[in-house]
CSV table of C-alpha atoms in Angstrom, one decimal:
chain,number,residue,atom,x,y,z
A,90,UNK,CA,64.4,90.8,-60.0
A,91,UNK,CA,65.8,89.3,-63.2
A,92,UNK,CA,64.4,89.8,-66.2
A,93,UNK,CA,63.5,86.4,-68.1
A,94,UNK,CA,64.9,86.3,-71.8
A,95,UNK,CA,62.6,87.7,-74.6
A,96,UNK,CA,61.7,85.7,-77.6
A,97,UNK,CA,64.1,87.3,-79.3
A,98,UNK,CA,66.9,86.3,-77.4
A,99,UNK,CA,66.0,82.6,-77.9
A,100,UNK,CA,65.1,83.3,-81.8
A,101,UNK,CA,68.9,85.1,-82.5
A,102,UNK,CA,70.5,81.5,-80.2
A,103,UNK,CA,68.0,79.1,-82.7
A,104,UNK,CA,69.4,81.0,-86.1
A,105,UNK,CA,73.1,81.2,-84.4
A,106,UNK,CA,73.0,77.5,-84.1
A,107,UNK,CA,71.2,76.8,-87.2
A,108,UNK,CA,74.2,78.7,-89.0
A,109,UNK,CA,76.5,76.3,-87.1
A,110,UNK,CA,74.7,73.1,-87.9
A,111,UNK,CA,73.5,72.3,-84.2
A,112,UNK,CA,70.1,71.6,-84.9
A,113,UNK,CA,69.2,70.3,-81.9
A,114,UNK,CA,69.9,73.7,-80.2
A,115,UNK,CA,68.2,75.5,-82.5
A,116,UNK,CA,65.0,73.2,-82.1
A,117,UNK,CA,65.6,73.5,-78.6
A,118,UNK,CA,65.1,77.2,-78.7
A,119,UNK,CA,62.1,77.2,-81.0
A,120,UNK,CA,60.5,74.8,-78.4
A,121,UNK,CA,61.6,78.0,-75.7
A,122,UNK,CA,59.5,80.6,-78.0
A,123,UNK,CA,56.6,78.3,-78.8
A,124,UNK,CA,55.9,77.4,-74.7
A,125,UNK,CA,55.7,81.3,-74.3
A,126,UNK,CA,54.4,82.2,-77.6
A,127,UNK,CA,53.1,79.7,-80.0
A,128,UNK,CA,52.1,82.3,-82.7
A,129,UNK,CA,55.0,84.0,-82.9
A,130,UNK,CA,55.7,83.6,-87.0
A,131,UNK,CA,59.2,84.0,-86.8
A,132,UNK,CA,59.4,80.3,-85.6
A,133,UNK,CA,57.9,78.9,-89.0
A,134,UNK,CA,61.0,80.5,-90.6
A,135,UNK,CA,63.7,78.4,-88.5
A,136,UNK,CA,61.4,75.6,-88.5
A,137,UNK,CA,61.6,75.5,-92.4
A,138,UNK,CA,65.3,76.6,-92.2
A,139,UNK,CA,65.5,73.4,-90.2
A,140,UNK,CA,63.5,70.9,-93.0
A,141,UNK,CA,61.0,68.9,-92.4
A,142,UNK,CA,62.1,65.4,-92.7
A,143,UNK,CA,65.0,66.3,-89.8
A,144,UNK,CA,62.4,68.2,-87.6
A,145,UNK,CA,60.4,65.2,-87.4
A,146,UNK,CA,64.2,63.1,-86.8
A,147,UNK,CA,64.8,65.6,-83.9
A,148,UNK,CA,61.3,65.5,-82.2
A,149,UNK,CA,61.2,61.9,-82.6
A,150,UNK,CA,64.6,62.0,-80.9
A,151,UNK,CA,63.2,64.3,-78.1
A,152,UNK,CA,60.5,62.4,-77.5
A,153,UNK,CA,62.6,59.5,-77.0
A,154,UNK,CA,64.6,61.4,-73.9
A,155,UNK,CA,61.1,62.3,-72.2
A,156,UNK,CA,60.1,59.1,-72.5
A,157,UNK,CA,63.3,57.6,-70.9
A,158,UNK,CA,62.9,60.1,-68.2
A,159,UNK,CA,59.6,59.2,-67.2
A,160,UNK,CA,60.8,55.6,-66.9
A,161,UNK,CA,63.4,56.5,-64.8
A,162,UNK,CA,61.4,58.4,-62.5
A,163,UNK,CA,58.5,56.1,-62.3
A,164,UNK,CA,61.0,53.1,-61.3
A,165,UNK,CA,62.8,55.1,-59.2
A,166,UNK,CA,59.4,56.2,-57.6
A,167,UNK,CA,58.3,52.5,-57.6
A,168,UNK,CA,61.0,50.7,-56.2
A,169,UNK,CA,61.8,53.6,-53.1
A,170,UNK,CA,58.0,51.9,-51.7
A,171,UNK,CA,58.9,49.8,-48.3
A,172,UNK,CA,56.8,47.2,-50.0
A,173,UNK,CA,58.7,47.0,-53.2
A,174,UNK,CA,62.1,45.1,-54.0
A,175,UNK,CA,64.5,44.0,-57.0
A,176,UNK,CA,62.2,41.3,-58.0
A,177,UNK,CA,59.5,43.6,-58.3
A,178,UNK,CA,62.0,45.8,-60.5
A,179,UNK,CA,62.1,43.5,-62.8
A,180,UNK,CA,58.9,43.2,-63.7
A,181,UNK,CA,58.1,46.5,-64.1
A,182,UNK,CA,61.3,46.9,-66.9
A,183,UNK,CA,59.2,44.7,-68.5
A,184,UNK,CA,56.6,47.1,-69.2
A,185,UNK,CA,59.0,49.9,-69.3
A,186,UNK,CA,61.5,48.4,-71.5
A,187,UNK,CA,59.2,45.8,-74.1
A,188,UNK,CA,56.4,47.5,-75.9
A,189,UNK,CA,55.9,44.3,-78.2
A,190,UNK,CA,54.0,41.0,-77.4
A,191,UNK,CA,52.0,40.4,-74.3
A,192,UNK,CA,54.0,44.5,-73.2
A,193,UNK,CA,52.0,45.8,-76.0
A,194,UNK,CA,50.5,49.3,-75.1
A,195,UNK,CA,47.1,47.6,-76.7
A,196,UNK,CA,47.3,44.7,-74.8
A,197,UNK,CA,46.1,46.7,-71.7
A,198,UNK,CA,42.5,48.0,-73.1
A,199,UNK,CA,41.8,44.5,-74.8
A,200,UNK,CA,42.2,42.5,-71.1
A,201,UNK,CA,39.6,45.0,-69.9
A,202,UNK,CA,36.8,44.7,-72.3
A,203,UNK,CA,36.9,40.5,-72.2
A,204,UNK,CA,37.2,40.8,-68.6
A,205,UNK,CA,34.3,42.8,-68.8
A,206,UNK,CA,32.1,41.0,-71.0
A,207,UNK,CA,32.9,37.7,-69.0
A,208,UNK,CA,31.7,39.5,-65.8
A,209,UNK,CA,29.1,40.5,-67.6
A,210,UNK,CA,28.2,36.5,-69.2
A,211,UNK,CA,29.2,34.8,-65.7
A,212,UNK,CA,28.5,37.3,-62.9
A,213,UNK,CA,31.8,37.9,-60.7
A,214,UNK,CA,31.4,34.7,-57.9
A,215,UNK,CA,34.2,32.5,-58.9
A,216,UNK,CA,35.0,31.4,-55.6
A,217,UNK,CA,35.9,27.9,-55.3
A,218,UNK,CA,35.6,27.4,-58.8
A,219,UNK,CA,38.7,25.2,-60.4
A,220,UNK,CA,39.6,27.4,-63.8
A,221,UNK,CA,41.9,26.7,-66.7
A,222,UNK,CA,43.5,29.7,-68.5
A,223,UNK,CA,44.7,27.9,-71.6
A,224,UNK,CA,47.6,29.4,-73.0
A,225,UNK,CA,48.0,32.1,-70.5
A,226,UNK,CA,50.4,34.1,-71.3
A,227,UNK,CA,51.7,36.5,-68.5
A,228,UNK,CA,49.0,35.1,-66.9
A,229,UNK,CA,46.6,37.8,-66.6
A,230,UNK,CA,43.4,37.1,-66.9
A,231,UNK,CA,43.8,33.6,-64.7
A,232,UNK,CA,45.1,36.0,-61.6
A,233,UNK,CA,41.9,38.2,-62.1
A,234,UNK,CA,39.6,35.2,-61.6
A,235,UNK,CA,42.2,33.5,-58.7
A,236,UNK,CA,41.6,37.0,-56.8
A,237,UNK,CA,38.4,36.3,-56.6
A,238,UNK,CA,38.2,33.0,-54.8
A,239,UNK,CA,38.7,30.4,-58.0
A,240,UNK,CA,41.4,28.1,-57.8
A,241,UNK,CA,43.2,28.5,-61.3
A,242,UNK,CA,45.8,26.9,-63.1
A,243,UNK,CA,47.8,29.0,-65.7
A,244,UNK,CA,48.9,26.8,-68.4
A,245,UNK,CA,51.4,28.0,-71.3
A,246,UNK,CA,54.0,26.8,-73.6
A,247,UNK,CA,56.5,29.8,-73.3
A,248,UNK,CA,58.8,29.3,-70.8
A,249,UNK,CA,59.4,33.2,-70.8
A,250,UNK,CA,56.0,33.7,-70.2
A,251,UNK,CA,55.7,31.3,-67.1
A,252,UNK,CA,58.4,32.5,-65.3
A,253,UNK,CA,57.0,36.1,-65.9
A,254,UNK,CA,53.9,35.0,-64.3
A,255,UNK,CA,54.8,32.7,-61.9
A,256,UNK,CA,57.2,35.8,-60.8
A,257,UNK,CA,54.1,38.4,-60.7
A,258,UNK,CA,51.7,36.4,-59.1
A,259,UNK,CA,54.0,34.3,-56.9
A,260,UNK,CA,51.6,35.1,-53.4
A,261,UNK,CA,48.2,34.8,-55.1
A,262,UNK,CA,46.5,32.1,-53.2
A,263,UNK,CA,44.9,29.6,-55.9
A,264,UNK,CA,46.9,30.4,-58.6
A,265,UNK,CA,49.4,28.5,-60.6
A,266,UNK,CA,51.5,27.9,-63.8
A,267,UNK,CA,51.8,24.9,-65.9
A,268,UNK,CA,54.0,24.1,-68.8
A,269,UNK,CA,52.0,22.7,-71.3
A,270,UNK,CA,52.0,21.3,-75.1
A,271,UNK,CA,49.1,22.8,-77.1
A,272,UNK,CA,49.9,20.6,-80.0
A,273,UNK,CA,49.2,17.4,-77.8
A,274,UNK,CA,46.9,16.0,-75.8
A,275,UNK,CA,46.4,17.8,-72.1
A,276,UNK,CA,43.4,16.3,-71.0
A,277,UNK,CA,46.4,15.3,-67.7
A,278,UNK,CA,45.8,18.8,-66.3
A,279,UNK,CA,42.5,17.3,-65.4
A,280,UNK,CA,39.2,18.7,-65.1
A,281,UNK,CA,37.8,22.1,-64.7
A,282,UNK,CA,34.1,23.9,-64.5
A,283,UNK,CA,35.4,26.9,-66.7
A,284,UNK,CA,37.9,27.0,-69.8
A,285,UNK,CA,39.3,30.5,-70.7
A,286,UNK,CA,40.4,29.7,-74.3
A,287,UNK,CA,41.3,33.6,-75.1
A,288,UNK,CA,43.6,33.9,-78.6
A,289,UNK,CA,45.1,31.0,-78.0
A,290,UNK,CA,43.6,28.6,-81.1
A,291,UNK,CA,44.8,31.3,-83.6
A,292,UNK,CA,47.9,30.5,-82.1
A,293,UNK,CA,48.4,26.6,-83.4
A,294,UNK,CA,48.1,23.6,-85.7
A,295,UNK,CA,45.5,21.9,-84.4
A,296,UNK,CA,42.7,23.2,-84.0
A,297,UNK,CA,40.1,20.2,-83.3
A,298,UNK,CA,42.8,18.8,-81.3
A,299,UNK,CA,42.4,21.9,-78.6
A,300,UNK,CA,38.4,21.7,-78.8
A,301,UNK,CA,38.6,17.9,-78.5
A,302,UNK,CA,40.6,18.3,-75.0
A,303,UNK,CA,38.9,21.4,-74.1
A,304,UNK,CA,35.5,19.0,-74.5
A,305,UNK,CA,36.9,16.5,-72.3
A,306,UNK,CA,37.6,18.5,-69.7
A,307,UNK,CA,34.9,20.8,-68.8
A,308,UNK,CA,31.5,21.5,-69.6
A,309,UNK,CA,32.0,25.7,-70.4
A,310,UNK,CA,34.5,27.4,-72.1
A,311,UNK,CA,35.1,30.9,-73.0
A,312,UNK,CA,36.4,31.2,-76.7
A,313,UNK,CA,38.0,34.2,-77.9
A,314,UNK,CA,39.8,33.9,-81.1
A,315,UNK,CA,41.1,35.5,-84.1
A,316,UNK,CA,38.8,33.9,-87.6
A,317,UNK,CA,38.4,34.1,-91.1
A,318,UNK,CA,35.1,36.0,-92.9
A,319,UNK,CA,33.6,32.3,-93.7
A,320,UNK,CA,30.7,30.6,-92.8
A,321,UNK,CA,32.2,27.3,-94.4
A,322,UNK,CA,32.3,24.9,-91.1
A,323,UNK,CA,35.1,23.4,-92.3
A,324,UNK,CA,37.3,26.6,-93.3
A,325,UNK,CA,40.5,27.2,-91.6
A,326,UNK,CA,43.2,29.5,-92.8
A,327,UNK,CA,46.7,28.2,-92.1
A,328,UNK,CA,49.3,30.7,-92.8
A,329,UNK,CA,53.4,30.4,-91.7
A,330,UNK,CA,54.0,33.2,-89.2
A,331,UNK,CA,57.0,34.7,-87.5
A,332,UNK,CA,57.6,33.4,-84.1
A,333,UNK,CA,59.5,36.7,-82.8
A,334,UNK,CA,56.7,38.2,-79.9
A,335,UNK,CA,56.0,36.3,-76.9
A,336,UNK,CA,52.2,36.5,-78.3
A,337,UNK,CA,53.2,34.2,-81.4
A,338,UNK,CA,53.0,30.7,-82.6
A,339,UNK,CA,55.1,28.5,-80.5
A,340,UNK,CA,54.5,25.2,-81.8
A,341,UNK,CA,55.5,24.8,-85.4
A,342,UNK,CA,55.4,28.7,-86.7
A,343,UNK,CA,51.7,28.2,-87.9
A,344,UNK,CA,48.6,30.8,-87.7
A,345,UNK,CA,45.3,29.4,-87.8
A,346,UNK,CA,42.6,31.3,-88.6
A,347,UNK,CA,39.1,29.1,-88.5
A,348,UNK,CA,35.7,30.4,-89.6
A,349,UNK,CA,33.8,31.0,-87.1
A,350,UNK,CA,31.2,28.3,-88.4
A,351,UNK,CA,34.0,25.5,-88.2
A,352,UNK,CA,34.2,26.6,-83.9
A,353,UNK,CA,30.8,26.1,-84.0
A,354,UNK,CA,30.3,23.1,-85.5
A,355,UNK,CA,33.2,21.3,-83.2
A,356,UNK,CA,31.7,22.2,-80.5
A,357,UNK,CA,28.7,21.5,-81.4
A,358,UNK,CA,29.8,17.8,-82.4
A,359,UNK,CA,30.7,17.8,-78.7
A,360,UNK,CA,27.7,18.7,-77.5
A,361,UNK,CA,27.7,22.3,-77.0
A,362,UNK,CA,26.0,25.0,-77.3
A,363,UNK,CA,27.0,28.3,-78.9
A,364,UNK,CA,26.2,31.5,-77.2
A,365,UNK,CA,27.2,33.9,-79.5
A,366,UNK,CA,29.0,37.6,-77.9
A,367,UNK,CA,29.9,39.4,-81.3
A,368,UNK,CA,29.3,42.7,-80.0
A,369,UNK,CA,30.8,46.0,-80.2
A,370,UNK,CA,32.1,46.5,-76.9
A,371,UNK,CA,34.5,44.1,-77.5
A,372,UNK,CA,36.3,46.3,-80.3
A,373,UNK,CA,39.5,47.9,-79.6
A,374,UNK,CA,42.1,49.5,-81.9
A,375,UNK,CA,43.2,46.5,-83.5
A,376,UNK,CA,40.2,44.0,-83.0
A,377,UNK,CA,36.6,44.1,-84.4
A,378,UNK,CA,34.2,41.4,-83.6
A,379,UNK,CA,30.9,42.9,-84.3
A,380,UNK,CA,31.6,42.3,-88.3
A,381,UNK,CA,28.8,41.3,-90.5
A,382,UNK,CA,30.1,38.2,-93.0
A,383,UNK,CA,30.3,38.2,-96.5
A,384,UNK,CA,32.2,35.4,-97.3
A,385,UNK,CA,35.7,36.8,-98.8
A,386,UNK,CA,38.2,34.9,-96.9
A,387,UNK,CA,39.3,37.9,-95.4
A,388,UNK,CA,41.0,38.5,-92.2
A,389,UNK,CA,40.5,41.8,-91.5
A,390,UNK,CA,38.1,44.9,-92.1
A,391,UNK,CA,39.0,48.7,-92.1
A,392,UNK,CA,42.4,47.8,-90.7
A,393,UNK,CA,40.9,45.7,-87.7
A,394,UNK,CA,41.2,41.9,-87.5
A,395,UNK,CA,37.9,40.1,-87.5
A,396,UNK,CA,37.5,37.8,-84.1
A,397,UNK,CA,34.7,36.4,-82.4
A,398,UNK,CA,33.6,36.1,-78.8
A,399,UNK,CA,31.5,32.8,-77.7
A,400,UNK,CA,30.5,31.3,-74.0
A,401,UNK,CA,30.0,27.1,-75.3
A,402,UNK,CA,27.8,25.2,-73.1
A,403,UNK,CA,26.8,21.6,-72.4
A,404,UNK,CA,24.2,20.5,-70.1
């Protein structure tokens, strides 16, 4: 049987590459010691040999090649199903390839927990129920509620982001994808008994232009959005913002950022009722909505940015 090469084999191939200036071999050979014997101390003396700042270049670097690989072999995996075909390989580089936008690796996490707390406002029967998802991005959220009997309609501005959904969701029964102008009135896609109006004002202009349809075309909506710490009711922070993500302003480059007082009292001029869901199980890394308001404009807290959940009502 062969004997396996000692640490001390790999150690004298790390410092004869180090003394050649191939520092990838020599961090290659540290890696070999450490998965045998991560104590070994002779390692810290190639590792500072090597410097910090380019260890962390060369790990980065490594990490980079395991992640490629992984892709490859979970495409590879993916499309060699029966059921699978190029169409379906195109979506998934989208998730390999774009971790920005609606591919975000946080995106995931916050679908979940306002899925959940809707199931948990609304129950799970949506069958036969006509829904709007207003600015729906990939769509998402709308195919959940389509899945389970609702006939939905997907409406969003991006043209990107419709044909990405349209694409995914092309054999869902109920569900479709509607090109839309949140800027305007769209009181034309009709009526609805549920709005899903999920971080789409902070999105635009207008603000009272998107409640005022939203009013006139059902009688509950779901409000998810990204606020201000106010409780002025007419408050809204308007900021220029870059359009580069497929999450981003469409219409004219503009953030809005309303108190949550100012929702409140538009809906309320509408007849509705707040029901307020600012609770902690909506947090996630990037999103708190559980805050407690103290009035100083701010947008975020500790690092998060302040949102608020509501289910508005009207008899």
């Amino acid at each position: 049987m062969k004997t396996p090469p000692s640490n001390e084999h790999f150690l004298k191939l790390a410092w004869g590459y180090l003394a050649n200036g191939n520092l990838d071999k020599a961090l290659e050979n540290c890696l070999n010691v450490i998965s045998r014997d991560p104590s070994d101390p002779s390692v810290a003396a190639i590792m500072n040999a090597i410097g910090t700042a380019q260890m962390g270049q060369l790990l980065t670097k490594r990490l980079a090649d395991v992640e490629e690989g992984l892709r490859q072999t979970m495409r590879a995996a993916f499309l060699a199903h029966p059921s699978t075909g190029p169409l379906d390989g195109l979506l998934l580089d989208h998730h390999l390839r774009l971790d920005q936008g609606h591919f975000a690796v946080s995106y995931p996490h916050w679908r979940l927990v306002r899925l959940r707390k809707m199931f948990e406002i609304l129950g799970h029967d949506f069958a036969g129920m006509r829904v709007l998802d207003l600015g729906a991005g990939l769509g998402d959220m709308g195919a959940v509620l389509a899945g389970l009997g609702a006939e939905v309609v997907a409406a969003e501005g991006r043209a990107i982001n419709r044909a990405y959904a349209a694409m995914r969701y092309r054999d869902l029964p109920g569900y479709s994808v509607v090109a839309f102008d949140g800027e305007k009135d769209f009181t034309a896609l009709g009526r609805f008994d549920l709005i899903l109006n999920f971080g789409f004002l902070e999105v635009i202009r207008n603000i009272g232009n998107v409640i005022d349809c939203c009013g006139k075309m059902a009688d509950r909506v779901l409000v998810d959005t990204l606020v201000c710490d106010s409780s002025n009711a007419e408050e809204v922070k308007s900021y220029a913002y870059e359009t580069a993500f497929d999450d981003h302003p469409l219409w004219g480059n503009i953030c809005s950022r309303p108190s949550p007082a100012y929702v409140e009292r538009h809906f309320g001029e509408l007849g509705f009722k707040a029901e307020r869901h600012f609770t902690k199980d909506l947090e996630t890394d990037y999103y708190i909505y559980d805050w407690i308001p103290t009035n100083s404009l701010n947008l975020e807290l500790n690092g998060k940015f302040l949102r608020r959940f509501w289910l508005m009502t009207r008899p």
